[in-house]
Amino acid sequence: MLYRLLRLIRKELQVILGDKKTRIMLVMPVLLQTLVFSFAATLEVRNATLAIFNQDGGAASADLQQRLSRTPSFSKLLPVRSEQEARSVMDNQEALVLLRIPADFSRRLAERQTAPLQIVIDGRRSNSAQIAMGYVSQVIQAYTLERGVHPSSHLLSRNIYNPNLDSKWHVLPSLVALITTIGCLTVTALSVAREREEGTFDQLLVSPLTPAYIMAGKAVPGILVALVQGGIIVSMAIFGFGIPFSGSLPLLLAGLTCYGLALAGVGLFISSISSTQQQAFLGVFAFMAPAVNLSGYVAPIENMPRFFQVLAYMNPLTYCINIVKGVFLKGYGFGDALPDLWPLLLIAFGTLSLALYMFRRHIA
Amino acid sequence: MTSRPARPRPRASEAPPAPAGGVAIEVRELLKRFGADAPPALDSISTWIAPGTITGLVGPDGAGKTTLLRTLAGLLAPTSGTVRVLGQDPLTNAALREQIGYMPQKFGLYEDLSVQENLNLYADLRDVVGEARVESFKQMLAFTDLARFTERLAGKLSGGMKQKLGLACSLLGSPKVLLLDEPGVGVDPISRRELWRMVRELAHGGMTIVWSTAYLDEAELCDHVRLMNEGSLLAAGTPKDLMGAMQGRSLHLTKLTAPRRDVLQRALRAPEVMDGVIQGDQVRLVLREAAQRPDLGPIQAGPEATLVEVAPRLEDAFISLLGGGPGGDSPLAEVTRDVELHADQDPSAVIEARELTKRFGDFTATDAVSFRVAKGEVFGLLGPNGAGKSTTFKMECGLLKPTEGQALVMGIDLKKSPSAARQRLGYMAQKFSLYTQLTARENLEFFSGVYGLRGAEQRLKIDEMIEAFDLNPWLSQRTLDLPLGLKQRLALACAVMHEPEILFLDEPTSGVDPITRREFWTHINALAQKGVTIMVTTHFMDEAEYCDRIGLIYRGKLIALDTPDQLKHGTATPDCPDPTMEEAFIHLIQAFQARLDEVAS
């Protein structure tokens, strides 16, 4: 029976690789998404506009302005001259952050007194504005320290695992998990639906292959696709973007394989309840969107209400992201990854059993 | 038959003279290509269609019927040539569209809308409003007998009712020309008669009707036919004229004592014989043009055997135009071993259904069906759409689990040990279930592989199939691009490579041309001679004639089980002393329905 299973897998790969369009569809989006996510969908703030309402005009205020203009976050400083103008630049989203330097700023600094400043941020763009505010306060803090004004306490921060807080370090490893999800799910879910549409599925069912073998024959190519796509992104991350790879490569492959098994179960379950490729496609999306949102990639799981936390811990993507990030940034070995590996295997067992049950039921 | 030589493509030299009463449709030198390198879908067609007639566009899939209809409807622009419908160009003349009713294949209905909603939609599209709308709805519903079902979703109607609704929708707005694309497909003989009655009535009302079909027996009912093949027009005329030209060439070989399959095989070797099929207990032969009757000696049909002239069929004319049928020898037989059953296997019950029952909720699709099929027998399952034929078939080959009863193959219950039993089955379905993205060779490799053939044995078997089905020129082509007839051959090759003892065939020849169909049955006959047991479902009545026995399924029950000839004789009445298979089919179902109605009242 093993030989027949290998035959089935080979056929599946011939179908996938034999068609030029399918080949392109499996590789091109991976390249595009990696580029889009790394360059366009970053969480950092760059090239933003900072409005400055300088009521002071002293040397210190000019100095501070100078420093702010040198950060890569703000490519443009927008001078504002009146209250009305300050209001209108914020209203019209001409600036992300407004810094107001009061008239006594230089004098107070010179006298080594605490010198209050006002920052106005645009709550409509809360995320990036807060990040921008962080940059501004860092610059100000550094400047005032230099000038000898010591606040009562002072935080010294050090970023571990990602010293420069480069968002690519966070995005690319997560992307390995995200993008392989699409590849593996569509390959498993759509291939069964396509066979059903073309009538070849009945042909498989009347052959000596049992439903479990047929499922295995569909799952393995899905996992292989996941591994190849994952490999492409990992290579791009390491060689293209210089992200450090500190952990074990076999662990990464093992993690992706376990994740592939869990996904194949989901994909096969979707295919067992859909009779057309269109339905299967919608099923894939119905799984994808919540899976990404509940994975901890977009928002921390700890922030979610209890019910959604439970869902997040049933989500295979959560564990896969943990493993990939761990391998890249934290130098994970098998021992470190165990708390993420066993849940993945458990989920894989669950989804595959459910899919097998649905398949058998379908024949009855 | 091993290598089918490239035939010169025959075609009608020119259109017959147009009738005195003028024409409703005229095409001249119509050429249509999809893509610059593609072979023409329509190859310089010139013909006309007379007003107030039913004209059949007849030919197998890929003949160009749909392309021609769509061009007439103004949905496709011809590559070159002219098209005139009611004297105008349908492509540029938008007003003409209101005069044309077009019913595409697959109904063109919205399955998730009710009957009434479909009618409303088409009425809106055709701008039928006010008094005329109310009036035409009433008329259509009475005409189609769908008034009771206006609230039902179109998707939930039977095949026949869907076609009637499709027809009703295309008739809204009272078109002068009605184009029907294969309205008879997937419709059982009873519904098909209904449909013909309706269309006949319309033609009497002066409407011009173009009816495309792959069934040549159906085409005999048309006023005019245009025989098409591979984009060319083979012949044009009335069925009577075309069949008349075959007068004297169609014969029955009756009173056989030798097995009829062997007789057919030997008869087809005679140089005088152009074509032959099995017709119940007899063999039906068609002679070559101007040929003498063949010498019965070498045919060895039996001492009593005689040749009797019978009425020609349109199919005879079609095959004659194509240059004759294939021979009767199957190269597949040469590479197939005789089936030897296990000693403990009862040869009279290789396939057996015991009180087979399948319920879906409240609905009983198959109701206590029992039959036994003996070794080497060809057993046909017939029945109207939705009668339970497919459900029974699927249970017997293990695709559905029975609710009650047993489906046995070679004494093994498919419910209990499916895998072992399945190794000995072959299966071929309507759509030829091939992997269209793979090449022909990859398909052969895959299907032999899943049945456990490997190494030298596998290579030998694949080579034998390539030889027997003459697949060599096509091996590295994607299956999707193969012509239909080749797909059919390849599918059969894939189904029999592991030398199954039982072969399940689910409407195996829908849509293929009559020559490919004959080739197919030559192989099936040869396999039966080797002892392979065959179960087949079909809508083609001439295919039913090839069966040793036929089970007729209606309302989930097996209402008749006998040889084709016994079924026909059993339904003979003074009005209809010699019924055809189709008449027997209709008679049996109507008689059963009448009994049901009696019990109900």
PDB file of N, CA and C in Angstrom, chain B residues 71-149:
ATOM      1  N   THR B  71     -23.600  31.456 -32.873  1.00  0.00           N
ATOM      2  CA  THR B  71     -23.408  32.426 -33.951  1.00  0.00           C
ATOM      3  C   THR B  71     -24.768  32.916 -34.453  1.00  0.00           C
ATOM      4  N   LEU B  72     -25.714  31.973 -34.572  1.00  0.00           N
ATOM      5  CA  LEU B  72     -27.051  32.365 -35.036  1.00  0.00           C
ATOM      6  C   LEU B  72     -27.724  33.289 -34.030  1.00  0.00           C
ATOM      7  N   ALA B  73     -27.435  33.079 -32.747  1.00  0.00           N
ATOM      8  CA  ALA B  73     -28.056  33.909 -31.716  1.00  0.00           C
ATOM      9  C   ALA B  73     -27.375  35.267 -31.583  1.00  0.00           C
ATOM     10  N   GLY B  74     -26.286  35.468 -32.338  1.00  0.00           N
ATOM     11  CA  GLY B  74     -25.587  36.748 -32.268  1.00  0.00           C
ATOM     12  C   GLY B  74     -24.660  36.835 -31.071  1.00  0.00           C
ATOM     13  N   LEU B  75     -24.319  35.694 -30.479  1.00  0.00           N
ATOM     14  CA  LEU B  75     -23.445  35.698 -29.302  1.00  0.00           C
ATOM     15  C   LEU B  75     -21.982  35.527 -29.679  1.00  0.00           C
ATOM     16  N   LEU B  76     -21.734  35.119 -30.917  1.00  0.00           N
ATOM     17  CA  LEU B  76     -20.360  34.929 -31.375  1.00  0.00           C
ATOM     18  C   LEU B  76     -20.231  35.602 -32.732  1.00  0.00           C
ATOM     19  N   ALA B  77     -19.071  36.212 -32.951  1.00  0.00           N
ATOM     20  CA  ALA B  77     -18.832  36.804 -34.272  1.00  0.00           C
ATOM     21  C   ALA B  77     -18.134  35.758 -35.139  1.00  0.00           C
ATOM     22  N   PRO B  78     -18.605  35.538 -36.356  1.00  0.00           N
ATOM     23  CA  PRO B  78     -17.913  34.579 -37.216  1.00  0.00           C
ATOM     24  C   PRO B  78     -16.538  35.118 -37.618  1.00  0.00           C
ATOM     25  N   THR B  79     -15.593  34.208 -37.862  1.00  0.00           N
ATOM     26  CA  THR B  79     -14.277  34.631 -38.336  1.00  0.00           C
ATOM     27  C   THR B  79     -14.405  35.157 -39.764  1.00  0.00           C
ATOM     28  N   SER B  80     -15.182  34.431 -40.570  1.00  0.00           N
ATOM     29  CA  SER B  80     -15.545  34.967 -41.887  1.00  0.00           C
ATOM     30  C   SER B  80     -16.854  34.333 -42.320  1.00  0.00           C
ATOM     31  N   GLY B  81     -17.431  34.858 -43.393  1.00  0.00           N
ATOM     32  CA  GLY B  81     -18.706  34.329 -43.865  1.00  0.00           C
ATOM     33  C   GLY B  81     -19.858  35.187 -43.380  1.00  0.00           C
ATOM     34  N   THR B  82     -21.042  34.877 -43.880  1.00  0.00           N
ATOM     35  CA  THR B  82     -22.198  35.691 -43.519  1.00  0.00           C
ATOM     36  C   THR B  82     -23.263  34.844 -42.835  1.00  0.00           C
ATOM     37  N   VAL B  83     -23.970  35.506 -41.947  1.00  0.00           N
ATOM     38  CA  VAL B  83     -25.067  34.868 -41.224  1.00  0.00           C
ATOM     39  C   VAL B  83     -26.278  35.785 -41.350  1.00  0.00           C
ATOM     40  N   ARG B  84     -27.391  35.224 -41.750  1.00  0.00           N
ATOM     41  CA  ARG B  84     -28.625  36.016 -41.828  1.00  0.00           C
ATOM     42  C   ARG B  84     -29.734  35.270 -41.109  1.00  0.00           C
ATOM     43  N   VAL B  85     -30.330  35.915 -40.127  1.00  0.00           N
ATOM     44  CA  VAL B  85     -31.488  35.346 -39.451  1.00  0.00           C
ATOM     45  C   VAL B  85     -32.641  36.297 -39.729  1.00  0.00           C
ATOM     46  N   LEU B  86     -33.707  35.786 -40.297  1.00  0.00           N
ATOM     47  CA  LEU B  86     -34.836  36.601 -40.751  1.00  0.00           C
ATOM     48  C   LEU B  86     -34.327  37.751 -41.613  1.00  0.00           C
ATOM     49  N   GLY B  87     -33.329  37.450 -42.413  1.00  0.00           N
ATOM     50  CA  GLY B  87     -32.808  38.430 -43.359  1.00  0.00           C
ATOM     51  C   GLY B  87     -31.828  39.425 -42.786  1.00  0.00           C
ATOM     52  N   GLN B  88     -31.522  39.304 -41.480  1.00  0.00           N
ATOM     53  CA  GLN B  88     -30.643  40.314 -40.896  1.00  0.00           C
ATOM     54  C   GLN B  88     -29.449  39.675 -40.198  1.00  0.00           C
ATOM     55  N   ASP B  89     -28.424  40.499 -39.937  1.00  0.00           N
ATOM     56  CA  ASP B  89     -27.232  39.999 -39.255  1.00  0.00           C
ATOM     57  C   ASP B  89     -27.477  40.032 -37.750  1.00  0.00           C
ATOM     58  N   PRO B  90     -27.492  38.884 -37.093  1.00  0.00           N
ATOM     59  CA  PRO B  90     -27.820  38.864 -35.664  1.00  0.00           C
ATOM     60  C   PRO B  90     -26.775  39.562 -34.794  1.00  0.00           C
ATOM     61  N   LEU B  91     -25.578  39.734 -35.320  1.00  0.00           N
ATOM     62  CA  LEU B  91     -24.512  40.316 -34.509  1.00  0.00           C
ATOM     63  C   LEU B  91     -24.699  41.817 -34.338  1.00  0.00           C
ATOM     64  N   THR B  92     -25.112  42.472 -35.436  1.00  0.00           N
ATOM     65  CA  THR B  92     -25.194  43.925 -35.397  1.00  0.00           C
ATOM     66  C   THR B  92     -26.605  44.425 -35.149  1.00  0.00           C
ATOM     67  N   ASN B  93     -27.574  43.571 -35.407  1.00  0.00           N
ATOM     68  CA  ASN B  93     -28.948  44.050 -35.331  1.00  0.00           C
ATOM     69  C   ASN B  93     -29.571  43.694 -33.974  1.00  0.00           C
ATOM     70  N   ALA B  94     -29.533  44.655 -33.057  1.00  0.00           N
ATOM     71  CA  ALA B  94     -29.998  44.382 -31.704  1.00  0.00           C
ATOM     72  C   ALA B  94     -31.492  44.073 -31.671  1.00  0.00           C
ATOM     73  N   ALA B  95     -32.242  44.719 -32.545  1.00  0.00           N
ATOM     74  CA  ALA B  95     -33.693  44.520 -32.540  1.00  0.00           C
ATOM     75  C   ALA B  95     -34.044  43.080 -32.878  1.00  0.00           C
ATOM     76  N   LEU B  96     -33.152  42.439 -33.620  1.00  0.00           N
ATOM     77  CA  LEU B  96     -33.401  41.061 -34.033  1.00  0.00           C
ATOM     78  C   LEU B  96     -33.430  40.112 -32.841  1.00  0.00           C
ATOM     79  N   ARG B  97     -32.683  40.495 -31.801  1.00  0.00           N
ATOM     80  CA  ARG B  97     -32.604  39.625 -30.618  1.00  0.00           C
ATOM     81  C   ARG B  97     -33.987  39.300 -30.061  1.00  0.00           C
ATOM     82  N   GLU B  98     -34.890  40.257 -30.160  1.00  0.00           N
ATOM     83  CA  GLU B  98     -36.227  40.019 -29.621  1.00  0.00           C
ATOM     84  C   GLU B  98     -36.978  38.955 -30.406  1.00  0.00           C
ATOM     85  N   GLN B  99     -36.516  38.712 -31.608  1.00  0.00           N
ATOM     86  CA  GLN B  99     -37.185  37.712 -32.448  1.00  0.00           C
ATOM     87  C   GLN B  99     -36.580  36.322 -32.258  1.00  0.00           C
ATOM     88  N   ILE B 100     -35.455  36.273 -31.518  1.00  0.00           N
ATOM     89  CA  ILE B 100     -34.758  35.001 -31.367  1.00  0.00           C
ATOM     90  C   ILE B 100     -34.862  34.513 -29.930  1.00  0.00           C
ATOM     91  N   GLY B 101     -35.314  33.280 -29.766  1.00  0.00           N
ATOM     92  CA  GLY B 101     -35.273  32.654 -28.448  1.00  0.00           C
ATOM     93  C   GLY B 101     -34.122  31.669 -28.436  1.00  0.00           C
ATOM     94  N   TYR B 102     -33.293  31.721 -27.383  1.00  0.00           N
ATOM     95  CA  TYR B 102     -32.131  30.823 -27.339  1.00  0.00           C
ATOM     96  C   TYR B 102     -32.125  30.089 -26.010  1.00  0.00           C
ATOM     97  N   MET B 103     -32.083  28.781 -26.074  1.00  0.00           N
ATOM     98  CA  MET B 103     -32.008  28.003 -24.847  1.00  0.00           C
ATOM     99  C   MET B 103     -30.670  27.273 -24.833  1.00  0.00           C
ATOM    100  N   PRO B 104     -29.729  27.769 -23.996  1.00  0.00           N
ATOM    101  CA  PRO B 104     -28.407  27.163 -23.980  1.00  0.00           C
ATOM    102  C   PRO B 104     -28.438  25.800 -23.314  1.00  0.00           C
ATOM    103  N   GLN B 105     -27.342  25.066 -23.469  1.00  0.00           N
ATOM    104  CA  GLN B 105     -27.209  23.807 -22.745  1.00  0.00           C
ATOM    105  C   GLN B 105     -27.209  24.118 -21.273  1.00  0.00           C
ATOM    106  N   LYS B 106     -27.487  23.157 -20.455  1.00  0.00           N
ATOM    107  CA  LYS B 106     -27.491  23.375 -19.005  1.00  0.00           C
ATOM    108  C   LYS B 106     -28.559  24.391 -18.649  1.00  0.00           C
ATOM    109  N   PHE B 107     -29.646  24.372 -19.375  1.00  0.00           N
ATOM    110  CA  PHE B 107     -30.866  25.089 -19.014  1.00  0.00           C
ATOM    111  C   PHE B 107     -30.786  26.608 -19.053  1.00  0.00           C
ATOM    112  N   GLY B 108     -29.695  27.224 -18.614  1.00  0.00           N
ATOM    113  CA  GLY B 108     -29.670  28.674 -18.534  1.00  0.00           C
ATOM    114  C   GLY B 108     -30.649  29.191 -17.509  1.00  0.00           C
ATOM    115  N   LEU B 109     -30.960  28.351 -16.517  1.00  0.00           N
ATOM    116  CA  LEU B 109     -31.885  28.780 -15.480  1.00  0.00           C
ATOM    117  C   LEU B 109     -31.083  29.170 -14.249  1.00  0.00           C
ATOM    118  N   TYR B 110     -31.713  29.946 -13.372  1.00  0.00           N
ATOM    119  CA  TYR B 110     -31.102  30.244 -12.087  1.00  0.00           C
ATOM    120  C   TYR B 110     -31.649  29.251 -11.084  1.00  0.00           C
ATOM    121  N   GLU B 111     -30.773  28.327 -10.668  1.00  0.00           N
ATOM    122  CA  GLU B 111     -31.231  27.196  -9.869  1.00  0.00           C
ATOM    123  C   GLU B 111     -31.732  27.608  -8.493  1.00  0.00           C
ATOM    124  N   ASP B 112     -31.258  28.747  -7.990  1.00  0.00           N
ATOM    125  CA  ASP B 112     -31.679  29.171  -6.657  1.00  0.00           C
ATOM    126  C   ASP B 112     -32.906  30.075  -6.697  1.00  0.00           C
ATOM    127  N   LEU B 113     -33.451  30.280  -7.880  1.00  0.00           N
ATOM    128  CA  LEU B 113     -34.704  31.028  -7.993  1.00  0.00           C
ATOM    129  C   LEU B 113     -35.831  30.031  -8.243  1.00  0.00           C
ATOM    130  N   SER B 114     -37.040  30.420  -7.844  1.00  0.00           N
ATOM    131  CA  SER B 114     -38.173  29.532  -8.062  1.00  0.00           C
ATOM    132  C   SER B 114     -38.582  29.571  -9.536  1.00  0.00           C
ATOM    133  N   VAL B 115     -39.480  28.683  -9.905  1.00  0.00           N
ATOM    134  CA  VAL B 115     -39.982  28.628 -11.277  1.00  0.00           C
ATOM    135  C   VAL B 115     -40.544  29.997 -11.673  1.00  0.00           C
ATOM    136  N   GLN B 116     -41.383  30.563 -10.764  1.00  0.00           N
ATOM    137  CA  GLN B 116     -42.004  31.847 -11.071  1.00  0.00           C
ATOM    138  C   GLN B 116     -40.953  32.949 -11.178  1.00  0.00           C
ATOM    139  N   GLU B 117     -39.974  32.927 -10.287  1.00  0.00           N
ATOM    140  CA  GLU B 117     -38.940  33.970 -10.309  1.00  0.00           C
ATOM    141  C   GLU B 117     -38.109  33.893 -11.586  1.00  0.00           C
ATOM    142  N   ASN B 118     -37.862  32.677 -12.052  1.00  0.00           N
ATOM    143  CA  ASN B 118     -37.158  32.531 -13.317  1.00  0.00           C
ATOM    144  C   ASN B 118     -37.971  33.141 -14.459  1.00  0.00           C
ATOM    145  N   LEU B 119     -39.263  32.833 -14.467  1.00  0.00           N
ATOM    146  CA  LEU B 119     -40.125  33.387 -15.515  1.00  0.00           C
ATOM    147  C   LEU B 119     -40.144  34.908 -15.423  1.00  0.00           C
ATOM    148  N   ASN B 120     -40.274  35.440 -14.186  1.00  0.00           N
ATOM    149  CA  ASN B 120     -40.291  36.893 -14.014  1.00  0.00           C
ATOM    150  C   ASN B 120     -39.028  37.521 -14.569  1.00  0.00           C
ATOM    151  N   LEU B 121     -37.896  36.896 -14.223  1.00  0.00           N
ATOM    152  CA  LEU B 121     -36.614  37.436 -14.644  1.00  0.00           C
ATOM    153  C   LEU B 121     -36.521  37.493 -16.167  1.00  0.00           C
ATOM    154  N   TYR B 122     -36.852  36.385 -16.813  1.00  0.00           N
ATOM    155  CA  TYR B 122     -36.744  36.359 -18.272  1.00  0.00           C
ATOM    156  C   TYR B 122     -37.758  37.300 -18.922  1.00  0.00           C
ATOM    157  N   ALA B 123     -38.935  37.438 -18.278  1.00  0.00           N
ATOM    158  CA  ALA B 123     -39.925  38.378 -18.807  1.00  0.00           C
ATOM    159  C   ALA B 123     -39.390  39.803 -18.703  1.00  0.00           C
ATOM    160  N   ASP B 124     -38.736  40.121 -17.576  1.00  0.00           N
ATOM    161  CA  ASP B 124     -38.152  41.459 -17.413  1.00  0.00           C
ATOM    162  C   ASP B 124     -37.075  41.689 -18.460  1.00  0.00           C
ATOM    163  N   LEU B 125     -36.225  40.684 -18.642  1.00  0.00           N
ATOM    164  CA  LEU B 125     -35.126  40.829 -19.593  1.00  0.00           C
ATOM    165  C   LEU B 125     -35.651  41.041 -21.010  1.00  0.00           C
ATOM    166  N   ARG B 126     -36.789  40.411 -21.288  1.00  0.00           N
ATOM    167  CA  ARG B 126     -37.323  40.501 -22.649  1.00  0.00           C
ATOM    168  C   ARG B 126     -38.381  41.587 -22.763  1.00  0.00           C
ATOM    169  N   ASP B 127     -38.554  42.346 -21.655  1.00  0.00           N
ATOM    170  CA  ASP B 127     -39.473  43.461 -21.704  1.00  0.00           C
ATOM    171  C   ASP B 127     -40.917  43.027 -21.962  1.00  0.00           C
ATOM    172  N   VAL B 128     -41.298  41.906 -21.396  1.00  0.00           N
ATOM    173  CA  VAL B 128     -42.690  41.473 -21.517  1.00  0.00           C
ATOM    174  C   VAL B 128     -43.414  42.006 -20.299  1.00  0.00           C
ATOM    175  N   VAL B 129     -44.321  42.981 -20.496  1.00  0.00           N
ATOM    176  CA  VAL B 129     -44.953  43.634 -19.346  1.00  0.00           C
ATOM    177  C   VAL B 129     -46.468  43.688 -19.530  1.00  0.00           C
ATOM    178  N   GLY B 130     -47.135  44.097 -18.432  1.00  0.00           N
ATOM    179  CA  GLY B 130     -48.576  44.372 -18.478  1.00  0.00           C
ATOM    180  C   GLY B 130     -49.404  43.159 -18.802  1.00  0.00           C
ATOM    181  N   GLU B 131     -50.407  43.389 -19.597  1.00  0.00           N
ATOM    182  CA  GLU B 131     -51.373  42.345 -19.954  1.00  0.00           C
ATOM    183  C   GLU B 131     -50.680  41.158 -20.627  1.00  0.00           C
ATOM    184  N   ALA B 132     -49.746  41.478 -21.522  1.00  0.00           N
ATOM    185  CA  ALA B 132     -49.057  40.433 -22.287  1.00  0.00           C
ATOM    186  C   ALA B 132     -48.312  39.484 -21.359  1.00  0.00           C
ATOM    187  N   ARG B 133     -47.752  40.051 -20.279  1.00  0.00           N
ATOM    188  CA  ARG B 133     -46.970  39.263 -19.331  1.00  0.00           C
ATOM    189  C   ARG B 133     -47.872  38.250 -18.619  1.00  0.00           C
ATOM    190  N   VAL B 134     -48.987  38.748 -18.068  1.00  0.00           N
ATOM    191  CA  VAL B 134     -49.914  37.870 -17.354  1.00  0.00           C
ATOM    192  C   VAL B 134     -50.382  36.762 -18.292  1.00  0.00           C
ATOM    193  N   GLU B 135     -50.718  37.171 -19.494  1.00  0.00           N
ATOM    194  CA  GLU B 135     -51.248  36.218 -20.475  1.00  0.00           C
ATOM    195  C   GLU B 135     -50.201  35.152 -20.828  1.00  0.00           C
ATOM    196  N   SER B 136     -48.960  35.599 -21.065  1.00  0.00           N
ATOM    197  CA  SER B 136     -47.971  34.613 -21.522  1.00  0.00           C
ATOM    198  C   SER B 136     -47.541  33.695 -20.375  1.00  0.00           C
ATOM    199  N   PHE B 137     -47.538  34.210 -19.138  1.00  0.00           N
ATOM    200  CA  PHE B 137     -47.237  33.321 -18.001  1.00  0.00           C
ATOM    201  C   PHE B 137     -48.274  32.210 -17.926  1.00  0.00           C
ATOM    202  N   LYS B 138     -49.533  32.613 -18.031  1.00  0.00           N
ATOM    203  CA  LYS B 138     -50.613  31.647 -17.926  1.00  0.00           C
ATOM    204  C   LYS B 138     -50.459  30.582 -19.007  1.00  0.00           C
ATOM    205  N   GLN B 139     -50.163  31.069 -20.196  1.00  0.00           N
ATOM    206  CA  GLN B 139     -50.022  30.187 -21.345  1.00  0.00           C
ATOM    207  C   GLN B 139     -48.837  29.229 -21.169  1.00  0.00           C
ATOM    208  N   MET B 140     -47.706  29.781 -20.733  1.00  0.00           N
ATOM    209  CA  MET B 140     -46.499  28.968 -20.577  1.00  0.00           C
ATOM    210  C   MET B 140     -46.682  27.909 -19.500  1.00  0.00           C
ATOM    211  N   LEU B 141     -47.280  28.304 -18.383  1.00  0.00           N
ATOM    212  CA  LEU B 141     -47.440  27.351 -17.287  1.00  0.00           C
ATOM    213  C   LEU B 141     -48.386  26.225 -17.679  1.00  0.00           C
ATOM    214  N   ALA B 142     -49.424  26.565 -18.466  1.00  0.00           N
ATOM    215  CA  ALA B 142     -50.337  25.525 -18.916  1.00  0.00           C
ATOM    216  C   ALA B 142     -49.634  24.623 -19.926  1.00  0.00           C
ATOM    217  N   PHE B 143     -48.891  25.254 -20.810  1.00  0.00           N
ATOM    218  CA  PHE B 143     -48.191  24.564 -21.881  1.00  0.00           C
ATOM    219  C   PHE B 143     -47.178  23.557 -21.316  1.00  0.00           C
ATOM    220  N   THR B 144     -46.450  23.989 -20.280  1.00  0.00           N
ATOM    221  CA  THR B 144     -45.388  23.140 -19.735  1.00  0.00           C
ATOM    222  C   THR B 144     -45.871  22.286 -18.575  1.00  0.00           C
ATOM    223  N   ASP B 145     -47.134  22.511 -18.158  1.00  0.00           N
ATOM    224  CA  ASP B 145     -47.679  21.750 -17.047  1.00  0.00           C
ATOM    225  C   ASP B 145     -46.869  21.985 -15.770  1.00  0.00           C
ATOM    226  N   LEU B 146     -46.380  23.219 -15.627  1.00  0.00           N
ATOM    227  CA  LEU B 146     -45.571  23.525 -14.443  1.00  0.00           C
ATOM    228  C   LEU B 146     -46.360  24.361 -13.436  1.00  0.00           C
ATOM    229  N   ALA B 147     -47.672  24.594 -13.710  1.00  0.00           N
ATOM    230  CA  ALA B 147     -48.455  25.497 -12.869  1.00  0.00           C
ATOM    231  C   ALA B 147     -48.427  25.067 -11.397  1.00  0.00           C
ATOM    232  N   ARG B 148     -48.314  23.761 -11.162  1.00  0.00           N
ATOM    233  CA  ARG B 148     -48.318  23.279  -9.771  1.00  0.00           C
ATOM    234  C   ARG B 148     -47.001  23.565  -9.061  1.00  0.00           C
ATOM    235  N   PHE B 149     -45.970  23.898  -9.832  1.00  0.00           N
ATOM    236  CA  PHE B 149     -44.637  23.969  -9.228  1.00  0.00           C
ATOM    237  C   PHE B 149     -44.063  25.378  -9.217  1.00  0.00           C
TER     238      PHE B 149
END
